[in-house]
XYZ file of C-alpha atoms in Angstrom:
431
model
C -22.042 119.319 -0.355
C -18.351 118.512 -0.005
C -16.012 119.753 2.938
C -14.135 122.050 0.917
C -17.182 123.171 -0.593
C -19.373 124.780 2.736
C -15.262 126.183 2.798
C -15.614 128.647 0.193
C -18.818 129.464 0.338
C -18.587 130.741 4.218
C -14.594 131.974 3.867
C -16.867 134.536 1.141
C -19.520 135.149 2.639
C -17.122 135.344 6.611
C -14.306 136.621 4.607
C -11.986 138.327 7.591
C -9.057 140.606 6.696
C -5.328 139.617 7.900
C -4.442 139.972 10.476
C -2.310 142.597 11.064
C 0.576 144.336 13.739
C 2.645 147.768 14.387
C 6.080 148.100 11.933
C 8.309 145.289 13.913
C 11.651 147.323 15.258
C 13.828 144.266 15.456
C 14.285 140.836 14.039
C 12.987 138.666 16.745
C 9.517 140.940 16.519
C 8.704 140.662 13.038
C 9.103 137.570 13.100
C 7.258 136.571 15.549
C 4.950 138.782 14.504
C 4.904 137.171 10.587
C 4.319 133.874 12.369
C 0.548 135.669 14.710
C 0.519 137.198 11.077
C 0.583 133.662 9.077
C -0.695 131.980 12.583
C -4.110 133.913 12.460
C -4.804 134.508 8.770
C -4.432 130.132 9.012
C -7.140 129.669 11.178
C -9.420 132.148 9.664
C -9.622 130.034 5.972
C -9.780 126.746 8.256
C -12.994 128.309 10.368
C -13.920 131.369 8.273
C -17.217 131.661 10.954
C -14.792 131.939 13.810
C -16.428 134.571 16.810
C -19.881 134.010 15.619
C -22.860 133.714 17.011
C -25.510 131.165 14.868
C -28.694 130.394 17.175
C -31.389 127.001 15.865
C -33.799 125.223 16.494
C -35.477 122.151 15.977
C -31.366 120.626 16.599
C -31.098 117.785 18.655
C -31.293 116.028 14.769
C -32.386 115.935 10.869
C -31.311 119.558 9.201
C -30.878 121.223 11.912
C -28.644 118.528 14.179
C -27.121 119.151 10.489
C -26.872 122.336 10.954
C -25.136 122.640 13.349
C -22.691 119.894 13.183
C -21.661 122.106 10.046
C -21.740 125.806 11.565
C -19.363 124.104 14.913
C -17.183 122.602 12.111
C -16.445 126.127 10.640
C -15.128 127.438 14.113
C -18.958 128.820 14.790
C -20.267 129.465 18.408
C -23.805 126.923 18.226
C -26.912 127.581 19.623
C -28.646 125.106 19.746
C -32.667 124.373 21.292
C -35.026 121.591 21.620
C -36.774 119.827 23.706
C -35.305 116.468 23.837
C -32.364 117.180 25.659
C -31.083 113.843 25.845
C -30.580 114.581 21.757
C -29.012 117.546 22.628
C -26.466 116.020 24.207
C -26.328 113.314 21.628
C -26.361 116.270 18.948
C -22.710 117.200 21.987
C -20.883 113.865 20.787
C -21.380 114.562 17.743
C -19.991 117.603 17.286
C -17.127 116.544 19.083
C -16.384 113.185 17.293
C -16.614 116.275 13.877
C -14.137 118.010 15.274
C -11.447 115.475 16.773
C -11.752 114.436 12.948
C -9.164 115.071 9.880
C -10.763 114.253 5.802
C -7.986 113.055 4.639
C -9.792 113.061 0.920
C -10.187 116.249 0.667
C -6.954 117.289 4.108
C -8.771 119.738 5.533
C -7.832 120.146 9.375
C -10.145 119.359 11.974
C -10.204 121.238 15.941
C -9.418 118.730 18.173
C -12.379 118.042 21.202
C -11.319 120.251 24.322
C -11.487 123.175 21.739
C -14.875 122.660 20.486
C -16.839 122.388 23.426
C -16.623 125.126 24.327
C -18.316 126.556 20.840
C -22.166 124.650 21.466
C -24.707 125.462 23.786
C -27.593 123.922 24.284
C -30.735 124.423 25.391
C -34.058 123.082 25.788
C -37.022 124.145 24.436
C -41.186 123.547 23.576
C -41.876 125.200 20.981
C -45.832 124.992 22.432
C -45.260 127.352 25.003
C -44.455 130.991 24.142
C -43.918 131.142 28.282
C -41.009 129.018 26.829
C -39.382 130.412 23.829
C -39.534 134.488 25.484
C -37.950 132.414 29.435
C -34.755 130.773 26.270
C -35.061 134.182 24.562
C -34.203 136.020 27.520
C -31.093 134.126 27.931
C -29.954 133.681 24.622
C -29.712 137.794 24.761
C -28.107 138.326 28.370
C -25.611 135.683 26.402
C -25.245 136.597 23.350
C -25.759 139.987 22.582
C -24.884 139.796 18.684
C -25.799 136.318 16.814
C -24.752 136.465 12.986
C -27.429 133.442 12.115
C -30.786 132.524 13.537
C -31.923 128.986 11.372
C -35.986 128.905 12.572
C -36.078 125.415 11.970
C -38.237 123.649 14.392
C -41.684 121.534 12.816
C -44.503 119.322 13.140
C -46.913 117.397 10.883
C -50.282 116.308 11.548
C -50.478 112.693 10.074
C -51.831 112.279 7.765
C -54.118 108.871 8.243
C -57.038 109.832 9.904
C -55.610 109.079 13.545
C -55.085 113.484 13.635
C -58.859 114.402 14.797
C -59.679 118.278 15.303
C -59.903 119.615 18.985
C -58.215 116.237 19.468
C -55.773 117.651 22.595
C -52.251 116.562 21.233
C -53.335 118.613 18.427
C -53.418 122.188 21.122
C -50.833 124.186 21.883
C -49.778 125.153 25.893
C -51.883 128.381 24.939
C -55.310 126.511 23.863
C -54.664 127.229 20.496
C -53.727 125.066 17.052
C -50.051 122.956 18.069
C -49.064 122.785 14.703
C -48.868 126.671 13.266
C -47.847 127.347 17.397
C -44.809 125.516 16.703
C -43.986 125.772 13.059
C -44.749 129.573 12.348
C -45.744 131.813 15.467
C -43.339 130.057 18.392
C -40.420 131.332 15.725
C -42.085 134.276 14.843
C -42.290 135.795 18.661
C -38.274 134.295 19.282
C -37.369 136.127 16.070
C -38.518 139.482 17.445
C -36.753 138.505 21.016
C -33.475 138.926 19.192
C -34.152 141.404 16.677
C -30.947 143.448 18.757
C -29.216 140.683 19.008
C -29.434 140.205 14.904
C -28.512 143.565 14.589
C -26.174 144.586 16.428
C -23.138 144.324 14.720
C -20.686 146.655 13.136
C -21.876 149.267 9.861
C -25.332 148.592 7.699
C -23.450 145.610 6.046
C -23.244 143.387 8.267
C -26.574 142.455 10.018
C -27.082 139.081 11.422
C -29.594 136.565 8.807
C -32.510 135.007 9.197
C -33.313 131.308 7.863
C -36.985 129.991 7.663
C -37.043 126.653 6.705
C -40.263 125.811 5.060
C -41.715 123.962 1.871
C -42.483 123.146 -1.236
C -45.729 122.510 -0.179
C -46.985 125.605 0.906
C -48.421 126.015 -2.671
C -51.286 123.640 -1.665
C -52.798 127.062 0.172
C -54.185 130.516 -0.998
C -53.533 132.366 1.991
C -57.415 132.178 3.062
C -56.518 130.583 5.790
C -54.577 132.684 7.226
C -56.338 136.153 6.814
C -57.388 138.032 9.571
C -61.143 138.943 10.329
C -61.687 141.996 11.276
C -65.153 142.265 12.400
C -66.942 138.463 12.556
C -70.897 137.583 12.328
C -70.943 137.853 15.464
C -68.782 140.863 16.204
C -65.977 139.950 17.404
C -63.285 141.581 16.533
C -59.575 140.040 15.365
C -60.723 137.042 15.250
C -57.811 134.200 14.692
C -57.073 133.001 11.224
C -58.903 129.743 11.258
C -54.865 128.303 10.964
C -54.882 129.414 14.197
C -57.976 128.271 15.368
C -58.103 124.829 17.756
C -62.038 124.764 18.003
C -63.329 122.156 15.464
C -66.183 123.923 15.049
C -64.005 127.355 14.245
C -61.292 125.737 11.759
C -61.922 124.937 7.853
C -63.452 120.963 7.177
C -59.137 120.328 5.600
C -58.062 121.673 8.063
C -55.957 118.977 8.957
C -55.075 118.347 5.819
C -53.676 121.999 5.275
C -52.580 122.328 8.140
C -48.251 122.192 7.454
C -49.411 124.439 4.029
C -50.654 127.392 6.194
C -47.194 127.317 8.139
C -45.052 126.973 5.459
C -46.767 129.915 3.647
C -47.221 131.666 6.832
C -43.269 131.504 6.891
C -42.720 132.915 3.942
C -45.094 135.675 4.796
C -43.100 136.450 7.841
C -39.751 136.006 5.586
C -40.710 139.296 3.486
C -42.185 141.814 5.559
C -39.473 140.772 8.179
C -37.340 143.731 7.529
C -40.899 145.975 6.351
C -41.937 146.020 9.637
C -38.269 146.009 12.030
C -37.435 148.592 10.609
C -40.155 151.138 11.046
C -38.912 150.646 15.249
C -35.378 150.728 14.115
C -33.174 152.465 11.157
C -29.989 149.146 12.424
C -33.137 146.562 12.208
C -31.986 147.506 8.425
C -29.055 145.162 8.436
C -31.039 142.106 9.657
C -31.886 140.234 5.681
C -34.041 137.195 5.964
C -34.713 134.212 3.322
C -36.774 130.565 3.393
C -35.794 127.396 2.172
C -36.344 124.382 1.094
C -35.708 121.059 1.725
C -38.148 119.397 -0.921
C -38.984 115.403 1.070
C -36.232 114.808 2.756
C -35.419 112.191 5.810
C -36.421 113.710 8.984
C -38.252 113.300 11.742
C -41.466 115.951 10.598
C -43.820 112.749 10.025
C -43.779 111.500 13.044
C -42.110 108.415 13.909
C -44.871 106.585 11.571
C -43.098 108.477 8.705
C -39.870 108.144 9.815
C -39.444 105.109 8.177
C -40.698 106.499 4.740
C -38.994 109.323 4.667
C -35.220 106.988 5.385
C -35.435 104.873 2.260
C -37.440 107.824 -0.064
C -36.245 111.808 0.520
C -33.410 113.496 0.142
C -30.465 111.637 3.190
C -29.242 115.013 4.987
C -26.820 113.678 7.170
C -23.368 113.931 5.437
C -24.582 117.929 4.032
C -26.394 115.724 2.027
C -29.740 116.489 -0.539
C -32.371 117.273 1.963
C -30.238 119.588 4.002
C -28.668 121.502 0.680
C -30.536 124.579 0.571
C -30.529 125.501 3.812
C -26.115 125.937 3.927
C -27.429 128.111 0.553
C -29.550 129.860 2.762
C -26.788 130.530 5.711
C -23.599 131.035 3.846
C -24.021 132.591 0.036
C -23.451 136.059 -0.297
C -26.780 138.357 -0.368
C -25.847 138.363 -3.528
C -25.715 135.306 -4.884
C -29.120 134.967 -2.876
C -30.404 137.824 -4.543
C -34.632 136.783 -5.034
C -34.780 134.980 -2.325
C -33.877 137.627 -0.047
C -36.889 139.827 1.977
C -39.374 140.604 -0.089
C -38.357 138.548 -2.816
C -40.910 136.074 -5.187
C -38.253 132.915 -4.570
C -36.808 130.627 -1.892
C -33.217 128.973 -2.085
C -34.448 125.297 -3.632
C -32.590 122.284 -4.269
C -34.822 120.051 -7.401
C -35.588 121.680 -10.937
C -39.365 119.443 -10.726
C -40.583 122.060 -9.586
C -39.934 124.226 -11.666
C -41.329 121.306 -14.086
C -44.289 121.108 -13.021
C -44.811 124.364 -11.770
C -43.071 126.520 -15.384
C -46.325 128.338 -15.540
C -48.817 127.763 -12.752
C -51.431 126.799 -13.130
C -52.148 125.313 -10.549
C -53.041 128.370 -8.266
C -55.749 129.060 -11.114
C -58.488 130.856 -9.891
C -59.986 127.535 -12.705
C -58.039 125.384 -10.675
C -58.308 126.877 -7.220
C -62.126 128.099 -7.007
C -63.405 127.043 -9.507
C -63.033 123.724 -10.187
C -61.664 123.587 -6.154
C -58.685 121.543 -6.905
C -55.811 122.225 -5.834
C -55.542 120.260 -2.683
C -55.693 116.769 -4.182
C -53.766 117.867 -7.269
C -50.228 118.921 -4.947
C -51.241 115.422 -3.353
C -50.527 114.081 -6.022
C -47.571 116.296 -7.429
C -46.033 115.380 -3.980
C -46.028 112.115 -4.898
C -44.717 112.581 -8.324
C -41.814 115.402 -6.330
C -40.817 112.980 -4.289
C -39.843 110.105 -7.459
C -38.118 112.859 -9.448
C -36.430 115.153 -7.447
C -33.510 113.000 -7.192
C -32.879 113.130 -10.313
C -34.154 116.969 -11.431
C -30.440 117.737 -7.679
C -28.009 120.733 -8.202
C -26.775 122.141 -5.047
C -27.836 125.707 -5.514
C -31.166 126.737 -7.333
C -33.002 130.457 -6.835
C -36.475 129.448 -7.297
C -40.456 131.327 -7.489
C -42.794 130.278 -4.519
C -46.680 130.693 -5.146
C -48.420 133.666 -6.043
C -49.333 133.481 -3.128
C -46.637 133.807 -1.507
C -45.949 137.450 -2.750
C -49.279 138.794 -4.513
C -50.602 140.390 -1.815
C -48.825 143.363 0.574
C -51.455 144.050 2.406
C -52.603 140.641 3.531
C -49.267 140.061 4.735
C -48.931 143.341 6.341
C -51.753 142.416 8.148
C -50.904 138.705 9.651
C -47.642 139.996 9.936
C -49.797 142.916 12.719
C -51.799 139.888 14.132
C -48.715 137.833 14.363
C -47.401 140.420 17.013
C -51.036 141.121 18.787
C -51.143 137.385 19.603
C -47.769 136.909 20.764
C -47.010 140.413 22.342
C -47.970 139.555 25.732
C -44.482 137.931 25.494
C -41.918 140.236 23.738
């Protein structure tokens, strides 16, 4: 995406009314008023997110870091969260350097570093620990009573080379549960719930905050069965956690490691499609808050750890300089509700950046009963198709696509409701 295209989107979504003042009675006053109005209008055109606040997790690098730079360049206030304090310090410098640059090709003036440092606030947080998430959310609530964008981006995946062994202490969160499920999904559920007041603290019903979940096409790998709540298991236990959240190998699926990432991405989609329904039962003002999911497909990030970083940097979509790997997230943040359409709230789609998925899964055959339950080929076929996606995503790339998600992501509202209610109970101690 070019800077001009991003500016155009931001101006459309965050249009500023022209600055007006009372009619001047003298020539001098009239001249001053005109100059002030012109200056303010020019600034709003150049920095359409002026006065807007965006909270972004996983902000020290990858997609999160690039989004911070984009929003900062648009004049927005960036609240950057990450466990990597040194990475956050580097992010600040990148934002300030970007502020000082002048884009000669497009003729867009940038802010100077002196006017940009006060628009980026970094906070170290540990996404695997609900105590850390809750404490940081409390700070954000106090400092930023009105939030315009929340990007739930932080995430990890387990290595698929056999080194990730179920029950390994490195795969267990601070609360003793599955690490990936906690970091990718439940920590963001907690953060979202804690910040709903700030996201809804807007002047009118048509001007609420937006929640953006960075999810994945890989959610097609799972059918949602690992997310189901066993309200009464064989041992008489009530409200047993989903097996995707379990850290005890005896209670996990035999394919826990292989399905872990996909389960967390489906969980994010279920969450996004349930927020407005359940939040509005607590307060009518929460109806102002919208939610949308975005898929970067294969992107050159650190999601696969250091072992996978080199591979992704060579073959996946780049994210630096608003590359294809970050376009879906930028669109999810800056497009209007009308443009997002079926991807918004309780829709059946998400924002994507490659049409190859439509070619591969156009008739939804991968989610059929034959493939999923009778032949049990869904896992292996998804892995194979992921490789095809990596090869074909570049030739089918498009800057803005609204793409249908798996049938399990939208078909059964009752399951989504139960999952949302369980998620609330799981984190209520920290809310």
